[in-house]
């Protein structure tokens, strides 16, 4: 069901746009700042919540503008504490976010989506089968953080500590909106979170990685690498055909040199595909040009995909080899598998 209206979405307007609108309604300019604070700092979902504005002014706002807030559609809780939320957008599309709590490390991470579906068709990923329907706007990304933060407070008595753009979609193909959402999340007028707590994950679009460097965004960058040679990577990630490993390494080196931000590689271990010591050797080579952390991730099979997860034994050998080469490695056991919330499983199920 779609709830789209003809009214303009006020969260797509800049502060000066809102000021002009407020003046046109015969209100004082400072009222715009109040409206903006309600929208971005207090996360208001309706004009009626804006209680320091007069009722006639709120009604006037309501008449001309809409707040396209996302709404919770379904919440699933995993036995391991992971919580997956499905949200309905104002036009009826569905997206997912995942809260991954690690109380022992005092780490509460939300994985947010940046697009409805995804155009990149990685063969191991459920989202990639959905096709891209549209990009999320900044407010829709921001809403996921606000709503999952409230969920985190309620379930664990703790606010979110980390945000990863690793849900549905390729964040660097929704670039402008992703950057605007980061701005909202980190700004003192928004959630005031540190950009160091944010990681943007990309399947590897070299020119956009360079753009991120040129725009001097202070976030961590993760490359979904998953294979350390072009033949294998082409097989599982078609985007590699236009962005091969040489091109990506050059872009990442540039990113590191310009920003000194942290870079990590995500590497899903697939049995007998990319989990041998030869693969580890190739991967170690890609860790030399700049400091990088490798996160090895357990694979979560999805229906119809031709892969199985690597055995623990193979993953341990693989990680040991990398450590011997001086590479920083973390092995991530999968979270939220029982509710299809793990890496590559998000498909609005
Ligand atoms: S892994 Fe990421 S980039 Fe690849 S299809 Fe899935 S959502 Fe898109």
PDB file of N, CA, C and O and ligand atoms in Angstrom, residues 115 117-129 166-171 201-203 224 226 236-237 239 268 344, ligand 1:
ATOM      1  N   UNK A 115      19.773   1.417  -0.515  1.00  0.00           N
ATOM      2  CA  UNK A 115      18.939   1.351  -1.722  1.00  0.00           C
ATOM      3  C   UNK A 115      17.818   0.325  -1.497  1.00  0.00           C
ATOM      4  O   UNK A 115      17.960  -0.559  -0.646  1.00  0.00           O
ATOM      5  N   UNK A 117      16.686  -2.797  -2.890  1.00  0.00           N
ATOM      6  CA  UNK A 117      17.304  -3.762  -3.806  1.00  0.00           C
ATOM      7  C   UNK A 117      18.727  -3.334  -4.137  1.00  0.00           C
ATOM      8  O   UNK A 117      19.308  -2.486  -3.452  1.00  0.00           O
ATOM      9  N   UNK A 118      19.296  -3.913  -5.173  1.00  0.00           N
ATOM     10  CA  UNK A 118      20.667  -3.579  -5.551  1.00  0.00           C
ATOM     11  C   UNK A 118      20.881  -3.946  -7.011  1.00  0.00           C
ATOM     12  O   UNK A 118      20.349  -4.948  -7.486  1.00  0.00           O
ATOM     13  N   UNK A 119      21.667  -3.121  -7.722  1.00  0.00           N
ATOM     14  CA  UNK A 119      21.871  -3.371  -9.152  1.00  0.00           C
ATOM     15  C   UNK A 119      23.096  -4.237  -9.430  1.00  0.00           C
ATOM     16  O   UNK A 119      23.370  -4.557 -10.571  1.00  0.00           O
ATOM     17  N   UNK A 120      23.843  -4.612  -8.400  1.00  0.00           N
ATOM     18  CA  UNK A 120      25.167  -5.193  -8.676  1.00  0.00           C
ATOM     19  C   UNK A 120      25.204  -6.726  -8.801  1.00  0.00           C
ATOM     20  O   UNK A 120      26.205  -7.293  -9.210  1.00  0.00           O
ATOM     21  N   UNK A 121      24.139  -7.392  -8.429  1.00  0.00           N
ATOM     22  CA  UNK A 121      23.988  -8.828  -8.725  1.00  0.00           C
ATOM     23  C   UNK A 121      25.145  -9.723  -8.297  1.00  0.00           C
ATOM     24  O   UNK A 121      25.541 -10.623  -9.053  1.00  0.00           O
ATOM     25  N   UNK A 122      25.702  -9.503  -7.130  1.00  0.00           N
ATOM     26  CA  UNK A 122      26.723 -10.435  -6.629  1.00  0.00           C
ATOM     27  C   UNK A 122      26.046 -11.802  -6.452  1.00  0.00           C
ATOM     28  O   UNK A 122      24.928 -11.877  -5.932  1.00  0.00           O
ATOM     29  N   UNK A 123      26.734 -12.844  -6.878  1.00  0.00           N
ATOM     30  CA  UNK A 123      26.037 -14.130  -7.002  1.00  0.00           C
ATOM     31  C   UNK A 123      25.681 -14.774  -5.656  1.00  0.00           C
ATOM     32  O   UNK A 123      24.805 -15.616  -5.591  1.00  0.00           O
ATOM     33  N   UNK A 124      26.380 -14.360  -4.599  1.00  0.00           N
ATOM     34  CA  UNK A 124      26.155 -14.987  -3.291  1.00  0.00           C
ATOM     35  C   UNK A 124      25.135 -14.228  -2.456  1.00  0.00           C
ATOM     36  O   UNK A 124      24.879 -14.583  -1.317  1.00  0.00           O
ATOM     37  N   UNK A 125      24.537 -13.154  -3.011  1.00  0.00           N
ATOM     38  CA  UNK A 125      23.774 -12.222  -2.179  1.00  0.00           C
ATOM     39  C   UNK A 125      22.286 -12.229  -2.529  1.00  0.00           C
ATOM     40  O   UNK A 125      21.914 -12.116  -3.701  1.00  0.00           O
ATOM     41  N   UNK A 126      21.458 -12.330  -1.516  1.00  0.00           N
ATOM     42  CA  UNK A 126      20.002 -12.360  -1.732  1.00  0.00           C
ATOM     43  C   UNK A 126      19.490 -11.008  -2.221  1.00  0.00           C
ATOM     44  O   UNK A 126      18.602 -10.942  -3.074  1.00  0.00           O
ATOM     45  N   UNK A 127      20.068  -9.916  -1.715  1.00  0.00           N
ATOM     46  CA  UNK A 127      19.604  -8.581  -2.142  1.00  0.00           C
ATOM     47  C   UNK A 127      19.847  -8.382  -3.636  1.00  0.00           C
ATOM     48  O   UNK A 127      19.033  -7.770  -4.339  1.00  0.00           O
ATOM     49  N   UNK A 128      20.983  -8.913  -4.120  1.00  0.00           N
ATOM     50  CA  UNK A 128      21.356  -8.730  -5.521  1.00  0.00           C
ATOM     51  C   UNK A 128      20.353  -9.346  -6.481  1.00  0.00           C
ATOM     52  O   UNK A 128      20.332  -9.014  -7.670  1.00  0.00           O
ATOM     53  N   UNK A 129      19.492 -10.235  -5.986  1.00  0.00           N
ATOM     54  CA  UNK A 129      18.476 -10.838  -6.876  1.00  0.00           C
ATOM     55  C   UNK A 129      17.229  -9.983  -6.974  1.00  0.00           C
ATOM     56  O   UNK A 129      16.305 -10.291  -7.717  1.00  0.00           O
ATOM     57  N   UNK A 166      26.053  -1.337   5.203  1.00  0.00           N
ATOM     58  CA  UNK A 166      26.381  -2.652   4.663  1.00  0.00           C
ATOM     59  C   UNK A 166      25.117  -3.473   4.434  1.00  0.00           C
ATOM     60  O   UNK A 166      25.173  -4.670   4.253  1.00  0.00           O
ATOM     61  N   UNK A 167      23.961  -2.807   4.518  1.00  0.00           N
ATOM     62  CA  UNK A 167      22.692  -3.516   4.325  1.00  0.00           C
ATOM     63  C   UNK A 167      22.375  -3.634   2.848  1.00  0.00           C
ATOM     64  O   UNK A 167      23.255  -3.875   2.022  1.00  0.00           O
ATOM     65  N   UNK A 168      21.105  -3.436   2.493  1.00  0.00           N
ATOM     66  CA  UNK A 168      20.719  -3.598   1.090  1.00  0.00           C
ATOM     67  C   UNK A 168      21.251  -2.424   0.268  1.00  0.00           C
ATOM     68  O   UNK A 168      21.126  -1.264   0.665  1.00  0.00           O
ATOM     69  N   UNK A 169      21.852  -2.761  -0.875  1.00  0.00           N
ATOM     70  CA  UNK A 169      22.267  -1.713  -1.804  1.00  0.00           C
ATOM     71  C   UNK A 169      23.743  -1.391  -1.756  1.00  0.00           C
ATOM     72  O   UNK A 169      24.468  -1.823  -0.866  1.00  0.00           O
ATOM     73  N   UNK A 170      24.177  -0.641  -2.752  1.00  0.00           N
ATOM     74  CA  UNK A 170      25.578  -0.191  -2.856  1.00  0.00           C
ATOM     75  C   UNK A 170      25.612   1.300  -2.479  1.00  0.00           C
ATOM     76  O   UNK A 170      25.162   2.148  -3.266  1.00  0.00           O
ATOM     77  N   UNK A 171      26.162   1.613  -1.309  1.00  0.00           N
ATOM     78  CA  UNK A 171      26.118   3.004  -0.827  1.00  0.00           C
ATOM     79  C   UNK A 171      26.763   4.005  -1.782  1.00  0.00           C
ATOM     80  O   UNK A 171      26.293   5.130  -1.913  1.00  0.00           O
ATOM     81  N   UNK A 201      30.550   0.629   3.311  1.00  0.00           N
ATOM     82  CA  UNK A 201      31.047  -0.587   2.666  1.00  0.00           C
ATOM     83  C   UNK A 201      30.692  -0.562   1.186  1.00  0.00           C
ATOM     84  O   UNK A 201      29.554  -0.264   0.822  1.00  0.00           O
ATOM     85  N   UNK A 202      31.659  -0.858   0.357  1.00  0.00           N
ATOM     86  CA  UNK A 202      31.399  -0.832  -1.088  1.00  0.00           C
ATOM     87  C   UNK A 202      31.807  -2.145  -1.745  1.00  0.00           C
ATOM     88  O   UNK A 202      32.772  -2.786  -1.320  1.00  0.00           O
ATOM     89  N   UNK A 203      31.087  -2.491  -2.808  1.00  0.00           N
ATOM     90  CA  UNK A 203      31.475  -3.657  -3.599  1.00  0.00           C
ATOM     91  C   UNK A 203      32.673  -3.305  -4.486  1.00  0.00           C
ATOM     92  O   UNK A 203      33.281  -4.192  -5.085  1.00  0.00           O
ATOM     93  N   UNK A 224      34.167  -4.815   0.045  1.00  0.00           N
ATOM     94  CA  UNK A 224      33.716  -6.204   0.006  1.00  0.00           C
ATOM     95  C   UNK A 224      34.564  -6.904  -1.047  1.00  0.00           C
ATOM     96  O   UNK A 224      34.249  -6.869  -2.231  1.00  0.00           O
ATOM     97  N   UNK A 226      36.173 -10.368  -1.106  1.00  0.00           N
ATOM     98  CA  UNK A 226      35.662 -11.734  -1.314  1.00  0.00           C
ATOM     99  C   UNK A 226      36.463 -12.617  -2.267  1.00  0.00           C
ATOM    100  O   UNK A 226      36.249 -13.830  -2.307  1.00  0.00           O
ATOM    101  N   UNK A 236      32.031 -13.900  -9.120  1.00  0.00           N
ATOM    102  CA  UNK A 236      31.023 -13.689  -8.065  1.00  0.00           C
ATOM    103  C   UNK A 236      30.541 -12.246  -7.953  1.00  0.00           C
ATOM    104  O   UNK A 236      29.477 -11.991  -7.389  1.00  0.00           O
ATOM    105  N   UNK A 237      31.323 -11.302  -8.509  1.00  0.00           N
ATOM    106  CA  UNK A 237      30.930  -9.891  -8.413  1.00  0.00           C
ATOM    107  C   UNK A 237      31.120  -9.238  -9.780  1.00  0.00           C
ATOM    108  O   UNK A 237      32.200  -8.753 -10.124  1.00  0.00           O
ATOM    109  N   UNK A 239      30.600  -6.472 -10.932  1.00  0.00           N
ATOM    110  CA  UNK A 239      31.125  -5.095 -10.898  1.00  0.00           C
ATOM    111  C   UNK A 239      32.637  -5.089 -11.093  1.00  0.00           C
ATOM    112  O   UNK A 239      33.215  -4.094 -11.535  1.00  0.00           O
ATOM    113  N   UNK A 268      34.228 -12.999   2.536  1.00  0.00           N
ATOM    114  CA  UNK A 268      33.391 -14.156   2.881  1.00  0.00           C
ATOM    115  C   UNK A 268      34.117 -15.406   2.422  1.00  0.00           C
ATOM    116  O   UNK A 268      34.555 -15.492   1.265  1.00  0.00           O
ATOM    117  N   UNK A 344      24.581 -10.751   3.343  1.00  0.00           N
ATOM    118  CA  UNK A 344      24.141 -11.328   2.071  1.00  0.00           C
ATOM    119  C   UNK A 344      22.769 -11.971   2.116  1.00  0.00           C
ATOM    120  O   UNK A 344      22.298 -12.500   1.122  1.00  0.00           O
TER     121      UNK A 344
HETATM  122  S1  LIG B   1      26.623  -7.913  -1.839  1.00  0.00           S
HETATM  123 FE1  LIG B   1      26.103  -5.724  -1.682  1.00  0.00          FE
HETATM  124  S2  LIG B   1      26.672  -4.931  -3.711  1.00  0.00           S
HETATM  125 FE2  LIG B   1      26.548  -7.163  -3.951  1.00  0.00          FE
HETATM  126  S3  LIG B   1      24.427  -7.533  -4.640  1.00  0.00           S
HETATM  127 FE3  LIG B   1      24.458  -7.699  -2.391  1.00  0.00          FE
HETATM  128  S4  LIG B   1      23.851  -5.674  -1.653  1.00  0.00           S
HETATM  129 FE4  LIG B   1      24.498  -5.442  -3.804  1.00  0.00          FE
END
